[in-house]
N, CA, C and O atoms as a CHARMM CRD file, in Angstrom:
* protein
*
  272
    1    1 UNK  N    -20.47200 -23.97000  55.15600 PROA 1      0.00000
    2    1 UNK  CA   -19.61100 -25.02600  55.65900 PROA 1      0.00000
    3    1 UNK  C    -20.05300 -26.33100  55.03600 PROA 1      0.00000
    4    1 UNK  O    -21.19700 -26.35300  54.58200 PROA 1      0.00000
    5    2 UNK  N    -19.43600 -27.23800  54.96500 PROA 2      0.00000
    6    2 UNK  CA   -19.51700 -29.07000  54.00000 PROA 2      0.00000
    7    2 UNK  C    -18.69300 -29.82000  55.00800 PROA 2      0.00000
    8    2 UNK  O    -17.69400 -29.51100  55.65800 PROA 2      0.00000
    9    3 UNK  N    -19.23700 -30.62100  54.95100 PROA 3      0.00000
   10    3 UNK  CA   -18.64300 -32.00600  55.74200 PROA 3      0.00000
   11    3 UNK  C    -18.50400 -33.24500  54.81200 PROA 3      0.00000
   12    3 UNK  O    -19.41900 -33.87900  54.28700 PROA 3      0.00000
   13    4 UNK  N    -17.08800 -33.46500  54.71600 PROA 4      0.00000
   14    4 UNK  CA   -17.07600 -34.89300  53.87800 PROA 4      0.00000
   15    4 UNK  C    -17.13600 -36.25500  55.27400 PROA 4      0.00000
   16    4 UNK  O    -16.72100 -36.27900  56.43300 PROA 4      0.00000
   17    5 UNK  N    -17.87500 -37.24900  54.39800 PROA 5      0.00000
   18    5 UNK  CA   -18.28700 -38.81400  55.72400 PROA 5      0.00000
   19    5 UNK  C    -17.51600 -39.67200  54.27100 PROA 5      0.00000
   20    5 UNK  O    -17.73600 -39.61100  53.06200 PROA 5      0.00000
   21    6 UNK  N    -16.55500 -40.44000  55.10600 PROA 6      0.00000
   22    6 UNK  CA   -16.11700 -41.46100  54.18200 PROA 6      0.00000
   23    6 UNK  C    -16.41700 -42.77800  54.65900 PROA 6      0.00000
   24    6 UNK  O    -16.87900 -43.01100  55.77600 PROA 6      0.00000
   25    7 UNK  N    -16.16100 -43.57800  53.84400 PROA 7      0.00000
   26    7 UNK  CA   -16.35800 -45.41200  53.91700 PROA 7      0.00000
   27    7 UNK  C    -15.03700 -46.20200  54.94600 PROA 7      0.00000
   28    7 UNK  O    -13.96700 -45.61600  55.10600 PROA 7      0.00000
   29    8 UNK  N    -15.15500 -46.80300  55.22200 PROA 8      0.00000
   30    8 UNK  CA   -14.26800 -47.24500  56.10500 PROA 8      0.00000
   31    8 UNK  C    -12.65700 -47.61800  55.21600 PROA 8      0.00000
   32    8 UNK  O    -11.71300 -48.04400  55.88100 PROA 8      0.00000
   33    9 UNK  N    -12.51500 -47.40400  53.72800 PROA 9      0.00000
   34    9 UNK  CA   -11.18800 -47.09700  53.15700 PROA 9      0.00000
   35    9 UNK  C    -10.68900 -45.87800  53.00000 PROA 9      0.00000
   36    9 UNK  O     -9.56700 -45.56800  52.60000 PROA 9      0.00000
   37   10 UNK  N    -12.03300 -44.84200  53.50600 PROA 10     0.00000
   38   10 UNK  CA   -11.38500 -43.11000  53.26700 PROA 10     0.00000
   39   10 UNK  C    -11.34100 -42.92700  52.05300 PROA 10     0.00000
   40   10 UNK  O    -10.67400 -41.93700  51.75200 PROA 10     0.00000
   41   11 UNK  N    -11.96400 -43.70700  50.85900 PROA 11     0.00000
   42   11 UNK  CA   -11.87400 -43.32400  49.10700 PROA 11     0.00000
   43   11 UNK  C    -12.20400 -42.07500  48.93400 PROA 11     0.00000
   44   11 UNK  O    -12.07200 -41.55300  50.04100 PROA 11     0.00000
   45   12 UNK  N    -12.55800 -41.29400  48.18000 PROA 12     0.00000
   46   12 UNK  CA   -12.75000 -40.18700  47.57400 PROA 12     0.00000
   47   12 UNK  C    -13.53700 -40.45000  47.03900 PROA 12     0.00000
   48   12 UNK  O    -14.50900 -39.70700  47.16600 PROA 12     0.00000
   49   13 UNK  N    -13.67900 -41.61200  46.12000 PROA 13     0.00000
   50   13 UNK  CA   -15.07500 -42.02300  45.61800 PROA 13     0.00000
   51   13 UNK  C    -16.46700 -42.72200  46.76100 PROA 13     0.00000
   52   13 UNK  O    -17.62900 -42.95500  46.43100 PROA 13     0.00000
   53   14 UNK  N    -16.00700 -42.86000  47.73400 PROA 14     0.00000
   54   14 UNK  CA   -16.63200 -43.33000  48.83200 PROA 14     0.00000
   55   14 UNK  C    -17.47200 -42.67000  49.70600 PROA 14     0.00000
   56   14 UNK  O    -18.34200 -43.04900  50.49000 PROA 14     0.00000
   57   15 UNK  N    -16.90600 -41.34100  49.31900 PROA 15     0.00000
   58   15 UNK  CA   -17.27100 -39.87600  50.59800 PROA 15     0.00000
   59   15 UNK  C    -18.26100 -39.41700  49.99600 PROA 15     0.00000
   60   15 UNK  O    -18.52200 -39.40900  48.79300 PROA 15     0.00000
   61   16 UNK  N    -19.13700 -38.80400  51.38000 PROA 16     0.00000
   62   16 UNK  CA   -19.98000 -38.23000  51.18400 PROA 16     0.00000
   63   16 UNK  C    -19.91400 -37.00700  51.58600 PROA 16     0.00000
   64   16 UNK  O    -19.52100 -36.70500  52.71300 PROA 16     0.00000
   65   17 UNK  N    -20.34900 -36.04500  50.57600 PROA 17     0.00000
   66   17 UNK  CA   -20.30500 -34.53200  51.14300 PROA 17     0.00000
   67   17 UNK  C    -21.73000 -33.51700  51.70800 PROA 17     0.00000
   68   17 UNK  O    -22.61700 -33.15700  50.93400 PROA 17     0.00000
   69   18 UNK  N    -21.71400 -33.30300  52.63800 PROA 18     0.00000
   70   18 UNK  CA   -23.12500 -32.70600  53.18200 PROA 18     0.00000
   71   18 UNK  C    -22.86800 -31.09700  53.37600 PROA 18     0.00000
   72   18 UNK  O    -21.82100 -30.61800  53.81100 PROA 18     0.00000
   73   19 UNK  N    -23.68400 -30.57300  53.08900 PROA 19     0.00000
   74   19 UNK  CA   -23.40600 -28.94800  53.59100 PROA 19     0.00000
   75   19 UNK  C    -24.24900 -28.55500  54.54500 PROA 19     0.00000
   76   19 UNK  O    -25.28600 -29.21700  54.51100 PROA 19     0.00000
   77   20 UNK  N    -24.22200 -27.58800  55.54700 PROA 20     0.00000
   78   20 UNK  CA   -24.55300 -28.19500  56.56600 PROA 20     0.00000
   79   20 UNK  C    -25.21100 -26.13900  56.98900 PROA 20     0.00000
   80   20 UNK  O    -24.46700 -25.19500  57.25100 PROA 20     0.00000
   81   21 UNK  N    -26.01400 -26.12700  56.94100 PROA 21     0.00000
   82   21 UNK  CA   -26.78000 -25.19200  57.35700 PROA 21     0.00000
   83   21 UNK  C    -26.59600 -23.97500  58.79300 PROA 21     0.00000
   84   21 UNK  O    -25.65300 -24.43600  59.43700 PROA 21     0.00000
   85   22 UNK  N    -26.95400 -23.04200  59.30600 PROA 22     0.00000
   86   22 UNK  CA   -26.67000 -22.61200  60.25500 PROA 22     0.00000
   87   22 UNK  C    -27.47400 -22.78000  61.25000 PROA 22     0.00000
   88   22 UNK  O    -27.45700 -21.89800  62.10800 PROA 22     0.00000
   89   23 UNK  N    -28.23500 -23.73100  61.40000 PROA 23     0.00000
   90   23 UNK  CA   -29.67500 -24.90700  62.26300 PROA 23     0.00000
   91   23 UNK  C    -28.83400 -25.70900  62.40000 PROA 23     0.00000
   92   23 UNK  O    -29.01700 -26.04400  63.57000 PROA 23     0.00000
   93   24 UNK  N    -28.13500 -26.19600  62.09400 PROA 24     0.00000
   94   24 UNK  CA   -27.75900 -27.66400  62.14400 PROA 24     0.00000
   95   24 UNK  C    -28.08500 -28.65200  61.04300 PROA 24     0.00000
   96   24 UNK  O    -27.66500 -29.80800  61.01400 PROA 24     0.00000
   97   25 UNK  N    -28.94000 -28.04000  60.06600 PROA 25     0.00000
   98   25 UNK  CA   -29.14900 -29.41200  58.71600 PROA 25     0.00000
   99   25 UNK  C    -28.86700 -29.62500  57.94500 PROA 25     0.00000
  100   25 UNK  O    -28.99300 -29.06400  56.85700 PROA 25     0.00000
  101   26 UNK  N    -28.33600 -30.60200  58.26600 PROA 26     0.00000
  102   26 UNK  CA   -27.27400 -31.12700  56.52000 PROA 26     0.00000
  103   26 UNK  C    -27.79600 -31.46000  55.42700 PROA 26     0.00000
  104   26 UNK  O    -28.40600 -32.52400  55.53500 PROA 26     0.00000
  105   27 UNK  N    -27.83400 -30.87200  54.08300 PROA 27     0.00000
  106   27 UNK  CA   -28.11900 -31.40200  53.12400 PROA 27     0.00000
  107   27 UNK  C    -26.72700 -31.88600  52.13400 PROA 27     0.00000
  108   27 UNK  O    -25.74500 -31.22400  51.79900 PROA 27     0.00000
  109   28 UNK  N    -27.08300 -33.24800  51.85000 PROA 28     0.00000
  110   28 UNK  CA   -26.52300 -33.68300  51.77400 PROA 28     0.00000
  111   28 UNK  C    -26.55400 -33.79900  49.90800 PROA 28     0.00000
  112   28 UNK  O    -27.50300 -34.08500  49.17700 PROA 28     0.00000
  113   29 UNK  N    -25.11500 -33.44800  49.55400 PROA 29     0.00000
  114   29 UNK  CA   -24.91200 -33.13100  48.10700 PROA 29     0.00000
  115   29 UNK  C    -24.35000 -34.17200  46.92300 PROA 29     0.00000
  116   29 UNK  O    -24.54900 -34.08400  45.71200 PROA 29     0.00000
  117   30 UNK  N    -23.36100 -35.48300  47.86100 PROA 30     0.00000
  118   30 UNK  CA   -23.10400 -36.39200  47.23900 PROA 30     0.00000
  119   30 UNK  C    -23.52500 -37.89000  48.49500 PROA 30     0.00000
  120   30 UNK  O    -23.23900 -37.79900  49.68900 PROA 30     0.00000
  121   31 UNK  N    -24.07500 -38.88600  48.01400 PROA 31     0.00000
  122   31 UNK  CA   -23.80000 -40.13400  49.33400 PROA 31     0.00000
  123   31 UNK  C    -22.73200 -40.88900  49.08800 PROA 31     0.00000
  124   31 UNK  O    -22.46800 -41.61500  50.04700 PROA 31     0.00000
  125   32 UNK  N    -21.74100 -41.04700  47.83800 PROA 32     0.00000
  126   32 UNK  CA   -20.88200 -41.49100  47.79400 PROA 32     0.00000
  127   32 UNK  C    -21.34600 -43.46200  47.84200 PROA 32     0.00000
  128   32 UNK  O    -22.12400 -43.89400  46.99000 PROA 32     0.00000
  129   33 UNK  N    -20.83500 -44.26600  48.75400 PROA 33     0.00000
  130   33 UNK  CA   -21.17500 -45.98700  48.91300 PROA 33     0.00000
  131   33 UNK  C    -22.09300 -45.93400  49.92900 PROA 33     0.00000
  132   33 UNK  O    -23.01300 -46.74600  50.03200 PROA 33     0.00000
  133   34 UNK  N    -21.90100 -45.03600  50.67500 PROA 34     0.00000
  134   34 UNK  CA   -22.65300 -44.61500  52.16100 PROA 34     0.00000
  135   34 UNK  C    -23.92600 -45.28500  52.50000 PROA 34     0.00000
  136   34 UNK  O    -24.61000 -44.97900  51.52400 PROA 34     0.00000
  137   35 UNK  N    -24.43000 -45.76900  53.01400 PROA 35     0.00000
  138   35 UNK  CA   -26.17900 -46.63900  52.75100 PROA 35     0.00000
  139   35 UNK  C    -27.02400 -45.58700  54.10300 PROA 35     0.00000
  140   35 UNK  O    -26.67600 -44.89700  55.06100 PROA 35     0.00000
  141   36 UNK  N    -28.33600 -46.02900  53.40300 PROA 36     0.00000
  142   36 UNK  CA   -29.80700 -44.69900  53.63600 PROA 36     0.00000
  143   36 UNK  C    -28.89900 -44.62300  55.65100 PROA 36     0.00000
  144   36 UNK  O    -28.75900 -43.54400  56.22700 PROA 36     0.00000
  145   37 UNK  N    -28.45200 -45.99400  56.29500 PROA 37     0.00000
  146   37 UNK  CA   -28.40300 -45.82000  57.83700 PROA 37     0.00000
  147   37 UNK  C    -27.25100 -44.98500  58.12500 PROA 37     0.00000
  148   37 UNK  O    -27.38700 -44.17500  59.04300 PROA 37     0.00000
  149   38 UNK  N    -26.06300 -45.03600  57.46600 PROA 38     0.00000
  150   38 UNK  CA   -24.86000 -44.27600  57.73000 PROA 38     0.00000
  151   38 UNK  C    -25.19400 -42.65700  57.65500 PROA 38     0.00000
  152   38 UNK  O    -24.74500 -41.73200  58.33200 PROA 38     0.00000
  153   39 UNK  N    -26.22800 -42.66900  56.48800 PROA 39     0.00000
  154   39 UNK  CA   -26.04200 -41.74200  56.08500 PROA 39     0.00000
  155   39 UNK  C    -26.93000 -40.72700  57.22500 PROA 39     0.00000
  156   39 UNK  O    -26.69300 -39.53000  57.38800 PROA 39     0.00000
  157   40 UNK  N    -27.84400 -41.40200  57.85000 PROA 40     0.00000
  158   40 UNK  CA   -28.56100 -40.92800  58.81200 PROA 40     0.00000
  159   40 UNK  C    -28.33300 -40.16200  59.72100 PROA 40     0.00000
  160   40 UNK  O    -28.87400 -39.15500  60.17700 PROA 40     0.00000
  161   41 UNK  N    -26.56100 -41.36200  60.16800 PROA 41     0.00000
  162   41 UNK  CA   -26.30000 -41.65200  61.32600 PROA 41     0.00000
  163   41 UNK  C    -25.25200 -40.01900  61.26900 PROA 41     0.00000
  164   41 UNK  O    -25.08900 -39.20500  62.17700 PROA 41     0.00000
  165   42 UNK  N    -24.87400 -40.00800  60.30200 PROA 42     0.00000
  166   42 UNK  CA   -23.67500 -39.25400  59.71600 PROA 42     0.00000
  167   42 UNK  C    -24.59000 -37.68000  60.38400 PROA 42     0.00000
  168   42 UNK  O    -24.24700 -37.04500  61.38100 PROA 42     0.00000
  169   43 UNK  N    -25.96500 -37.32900  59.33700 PROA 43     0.00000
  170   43 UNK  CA   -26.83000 -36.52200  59.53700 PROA 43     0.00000
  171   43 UNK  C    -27.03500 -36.22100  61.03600 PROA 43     0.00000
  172   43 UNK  O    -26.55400 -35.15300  61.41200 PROA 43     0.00000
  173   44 UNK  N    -27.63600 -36.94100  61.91300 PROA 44     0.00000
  174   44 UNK  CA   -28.08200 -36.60400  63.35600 PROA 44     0.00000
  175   44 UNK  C    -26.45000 -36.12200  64.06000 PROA 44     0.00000
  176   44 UNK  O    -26.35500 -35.08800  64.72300 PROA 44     0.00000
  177   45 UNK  N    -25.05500 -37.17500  63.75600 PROA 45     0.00000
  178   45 UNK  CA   -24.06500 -36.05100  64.53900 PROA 45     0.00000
  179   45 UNK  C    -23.66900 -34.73800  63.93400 PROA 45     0.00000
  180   45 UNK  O    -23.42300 -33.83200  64.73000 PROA 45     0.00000
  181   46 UNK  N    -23.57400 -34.50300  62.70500 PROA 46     0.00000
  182   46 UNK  CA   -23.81500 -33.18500  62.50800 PROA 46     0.00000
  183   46 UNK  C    -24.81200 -31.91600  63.16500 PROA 46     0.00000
  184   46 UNK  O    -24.48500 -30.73800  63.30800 PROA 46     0.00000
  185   47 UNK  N    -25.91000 -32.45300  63.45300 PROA 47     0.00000
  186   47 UNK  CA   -27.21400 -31.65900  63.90300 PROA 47     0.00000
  187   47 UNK  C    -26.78700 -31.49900  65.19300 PROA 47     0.00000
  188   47 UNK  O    -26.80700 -30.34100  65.61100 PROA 47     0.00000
  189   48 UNK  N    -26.27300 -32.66200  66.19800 PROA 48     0.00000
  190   48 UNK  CA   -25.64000 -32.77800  67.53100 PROA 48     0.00000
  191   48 UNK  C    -24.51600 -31.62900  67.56800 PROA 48     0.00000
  192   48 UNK  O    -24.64700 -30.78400  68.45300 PROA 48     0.00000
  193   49 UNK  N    -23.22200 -31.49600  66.52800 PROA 49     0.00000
  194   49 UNK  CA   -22.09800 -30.98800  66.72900 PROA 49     0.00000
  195   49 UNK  C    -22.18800 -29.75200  65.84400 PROA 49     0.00000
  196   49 UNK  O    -21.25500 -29.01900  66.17300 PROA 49     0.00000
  197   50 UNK  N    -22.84200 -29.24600  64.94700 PROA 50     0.00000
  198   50 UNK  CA   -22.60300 -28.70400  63.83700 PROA 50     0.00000
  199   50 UNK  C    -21.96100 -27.19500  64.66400 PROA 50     0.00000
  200   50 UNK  O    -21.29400 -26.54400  63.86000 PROA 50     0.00000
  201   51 UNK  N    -22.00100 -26.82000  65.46300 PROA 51     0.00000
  202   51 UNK  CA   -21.04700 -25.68500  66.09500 PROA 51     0.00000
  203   51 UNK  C    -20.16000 -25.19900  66.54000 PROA 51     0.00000
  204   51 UNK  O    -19.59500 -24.10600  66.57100 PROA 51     0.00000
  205   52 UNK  N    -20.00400 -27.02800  67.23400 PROA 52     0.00000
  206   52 UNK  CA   -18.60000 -27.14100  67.42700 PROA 52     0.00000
  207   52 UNK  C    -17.66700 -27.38700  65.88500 PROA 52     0.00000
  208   52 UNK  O    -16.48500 -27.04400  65.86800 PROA 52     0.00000
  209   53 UNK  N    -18.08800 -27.78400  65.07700 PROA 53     0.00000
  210   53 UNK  CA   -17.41400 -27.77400  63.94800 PROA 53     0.00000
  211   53 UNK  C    -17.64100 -27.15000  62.96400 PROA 53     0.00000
  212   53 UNK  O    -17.32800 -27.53100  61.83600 PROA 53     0.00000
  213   54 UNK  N    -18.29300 -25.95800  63.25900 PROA 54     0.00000
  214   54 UNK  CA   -18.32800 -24.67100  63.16900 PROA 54     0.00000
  215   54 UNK  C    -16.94000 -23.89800  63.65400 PROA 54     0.00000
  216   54 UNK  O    -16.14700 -23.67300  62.73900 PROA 54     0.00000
  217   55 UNK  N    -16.61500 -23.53400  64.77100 PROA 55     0.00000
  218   55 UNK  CA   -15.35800 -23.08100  65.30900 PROA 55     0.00000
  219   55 UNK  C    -14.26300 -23.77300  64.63400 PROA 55     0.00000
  220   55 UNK  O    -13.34500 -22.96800  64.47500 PROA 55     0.00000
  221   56 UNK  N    -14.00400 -24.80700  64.21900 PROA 56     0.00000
  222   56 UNK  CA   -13.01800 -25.60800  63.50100 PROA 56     0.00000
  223   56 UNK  C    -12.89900 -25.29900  62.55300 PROA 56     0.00000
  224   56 UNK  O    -11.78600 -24.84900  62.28200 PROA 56     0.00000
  225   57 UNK  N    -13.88800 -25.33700  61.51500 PROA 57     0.00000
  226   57 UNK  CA   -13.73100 -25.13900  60.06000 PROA 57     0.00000
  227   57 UNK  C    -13.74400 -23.34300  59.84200 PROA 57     0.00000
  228   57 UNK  O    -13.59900 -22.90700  58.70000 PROA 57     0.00000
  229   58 UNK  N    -13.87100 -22.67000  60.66000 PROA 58     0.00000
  230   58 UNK  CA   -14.07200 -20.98600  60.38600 PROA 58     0.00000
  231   58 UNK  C    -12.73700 -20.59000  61.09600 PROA 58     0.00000
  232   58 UNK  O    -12.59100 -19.41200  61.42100 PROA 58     0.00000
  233   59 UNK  N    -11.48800 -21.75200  61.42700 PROA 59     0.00000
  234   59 UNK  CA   -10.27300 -21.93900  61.27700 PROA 59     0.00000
  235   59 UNK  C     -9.09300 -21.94200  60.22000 PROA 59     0.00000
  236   59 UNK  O     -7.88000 -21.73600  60.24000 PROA 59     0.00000
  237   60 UNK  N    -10.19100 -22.32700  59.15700 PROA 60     0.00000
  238   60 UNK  CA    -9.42200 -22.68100  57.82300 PROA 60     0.00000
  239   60 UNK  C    -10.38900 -22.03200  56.72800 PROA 60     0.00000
  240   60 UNK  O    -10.12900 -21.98400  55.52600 PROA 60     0.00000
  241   61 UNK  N    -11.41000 -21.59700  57.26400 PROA 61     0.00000
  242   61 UNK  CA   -12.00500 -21.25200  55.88000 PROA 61     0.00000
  243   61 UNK  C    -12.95100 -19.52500  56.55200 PROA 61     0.00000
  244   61 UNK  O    -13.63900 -19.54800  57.57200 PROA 61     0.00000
  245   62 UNK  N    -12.77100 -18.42800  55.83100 PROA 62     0.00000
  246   62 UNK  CA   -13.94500 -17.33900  55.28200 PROA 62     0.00000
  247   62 UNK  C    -15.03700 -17.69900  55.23400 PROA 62     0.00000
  248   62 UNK  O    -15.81500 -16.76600  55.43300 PROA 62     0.00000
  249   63 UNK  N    -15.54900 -18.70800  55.04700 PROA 63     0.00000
  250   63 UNK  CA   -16.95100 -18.75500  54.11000 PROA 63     0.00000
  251   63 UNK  C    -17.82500 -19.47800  55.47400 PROA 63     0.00000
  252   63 UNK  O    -17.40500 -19.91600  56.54400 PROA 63     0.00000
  253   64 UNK  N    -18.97200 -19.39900  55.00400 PROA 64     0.00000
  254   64 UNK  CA   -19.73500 -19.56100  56.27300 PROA 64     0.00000
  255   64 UNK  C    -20.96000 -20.59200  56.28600 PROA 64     0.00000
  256   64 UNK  O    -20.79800 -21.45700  55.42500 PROA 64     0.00000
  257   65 UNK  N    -22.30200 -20.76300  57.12200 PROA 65     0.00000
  258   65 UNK  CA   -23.16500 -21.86600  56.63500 PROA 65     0.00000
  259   65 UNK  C    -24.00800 -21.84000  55.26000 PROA 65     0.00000
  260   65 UNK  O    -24.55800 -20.80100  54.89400 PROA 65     0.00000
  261   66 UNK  N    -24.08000 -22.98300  54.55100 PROA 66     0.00000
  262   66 UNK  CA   -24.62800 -23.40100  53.52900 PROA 66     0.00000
  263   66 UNK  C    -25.62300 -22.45100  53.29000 PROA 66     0.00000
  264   66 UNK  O    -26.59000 -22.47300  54.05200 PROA 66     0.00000
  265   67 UNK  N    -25.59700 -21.70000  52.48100 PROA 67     0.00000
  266   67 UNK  CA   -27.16700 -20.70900  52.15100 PROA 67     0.00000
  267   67 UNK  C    -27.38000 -19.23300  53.19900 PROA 67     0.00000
  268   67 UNK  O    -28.35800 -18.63700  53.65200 PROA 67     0.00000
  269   68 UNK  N    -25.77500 -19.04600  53.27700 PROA 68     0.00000
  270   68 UNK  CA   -25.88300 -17.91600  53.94800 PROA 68     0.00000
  271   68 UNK  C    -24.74400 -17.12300  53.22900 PROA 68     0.00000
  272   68 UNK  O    -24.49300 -15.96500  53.56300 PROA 68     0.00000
């Protein structure tokens, strides 16, 4: 599973993409404009939610956590 975090214009060049483990830990593959705190901040709600958005994304996608 990947999680894109965008900038407050939603760019594409802005986003950051994290892939996100079956623990909860995101490693994070692009930061995009994102700075070291967003990107933190971005990190800890993933670790908080990553299951619930788990059930969401295994909605639309086969494929499963990062390195599995």
């Amino acid at each position: 599973m990947h999680v894109h975090a965008s900038d407050s214009k939603l760019t594409e060049g802005g986003s950051a993409k994290f892939f996100v483990k079956s623990n909860g830990d995101a490693v994070l593959q692009n930061r995009g404009i994102l700075n070291d705190r967003e990107i933190a901040r971005i990190s800890e709600f993933i670790k908080d939610h990553y299951q619930e958005m788990y059930l969401r994304w295994s909605q639309y996608s086969n494929k499963g956590y990062y390195e599995k």
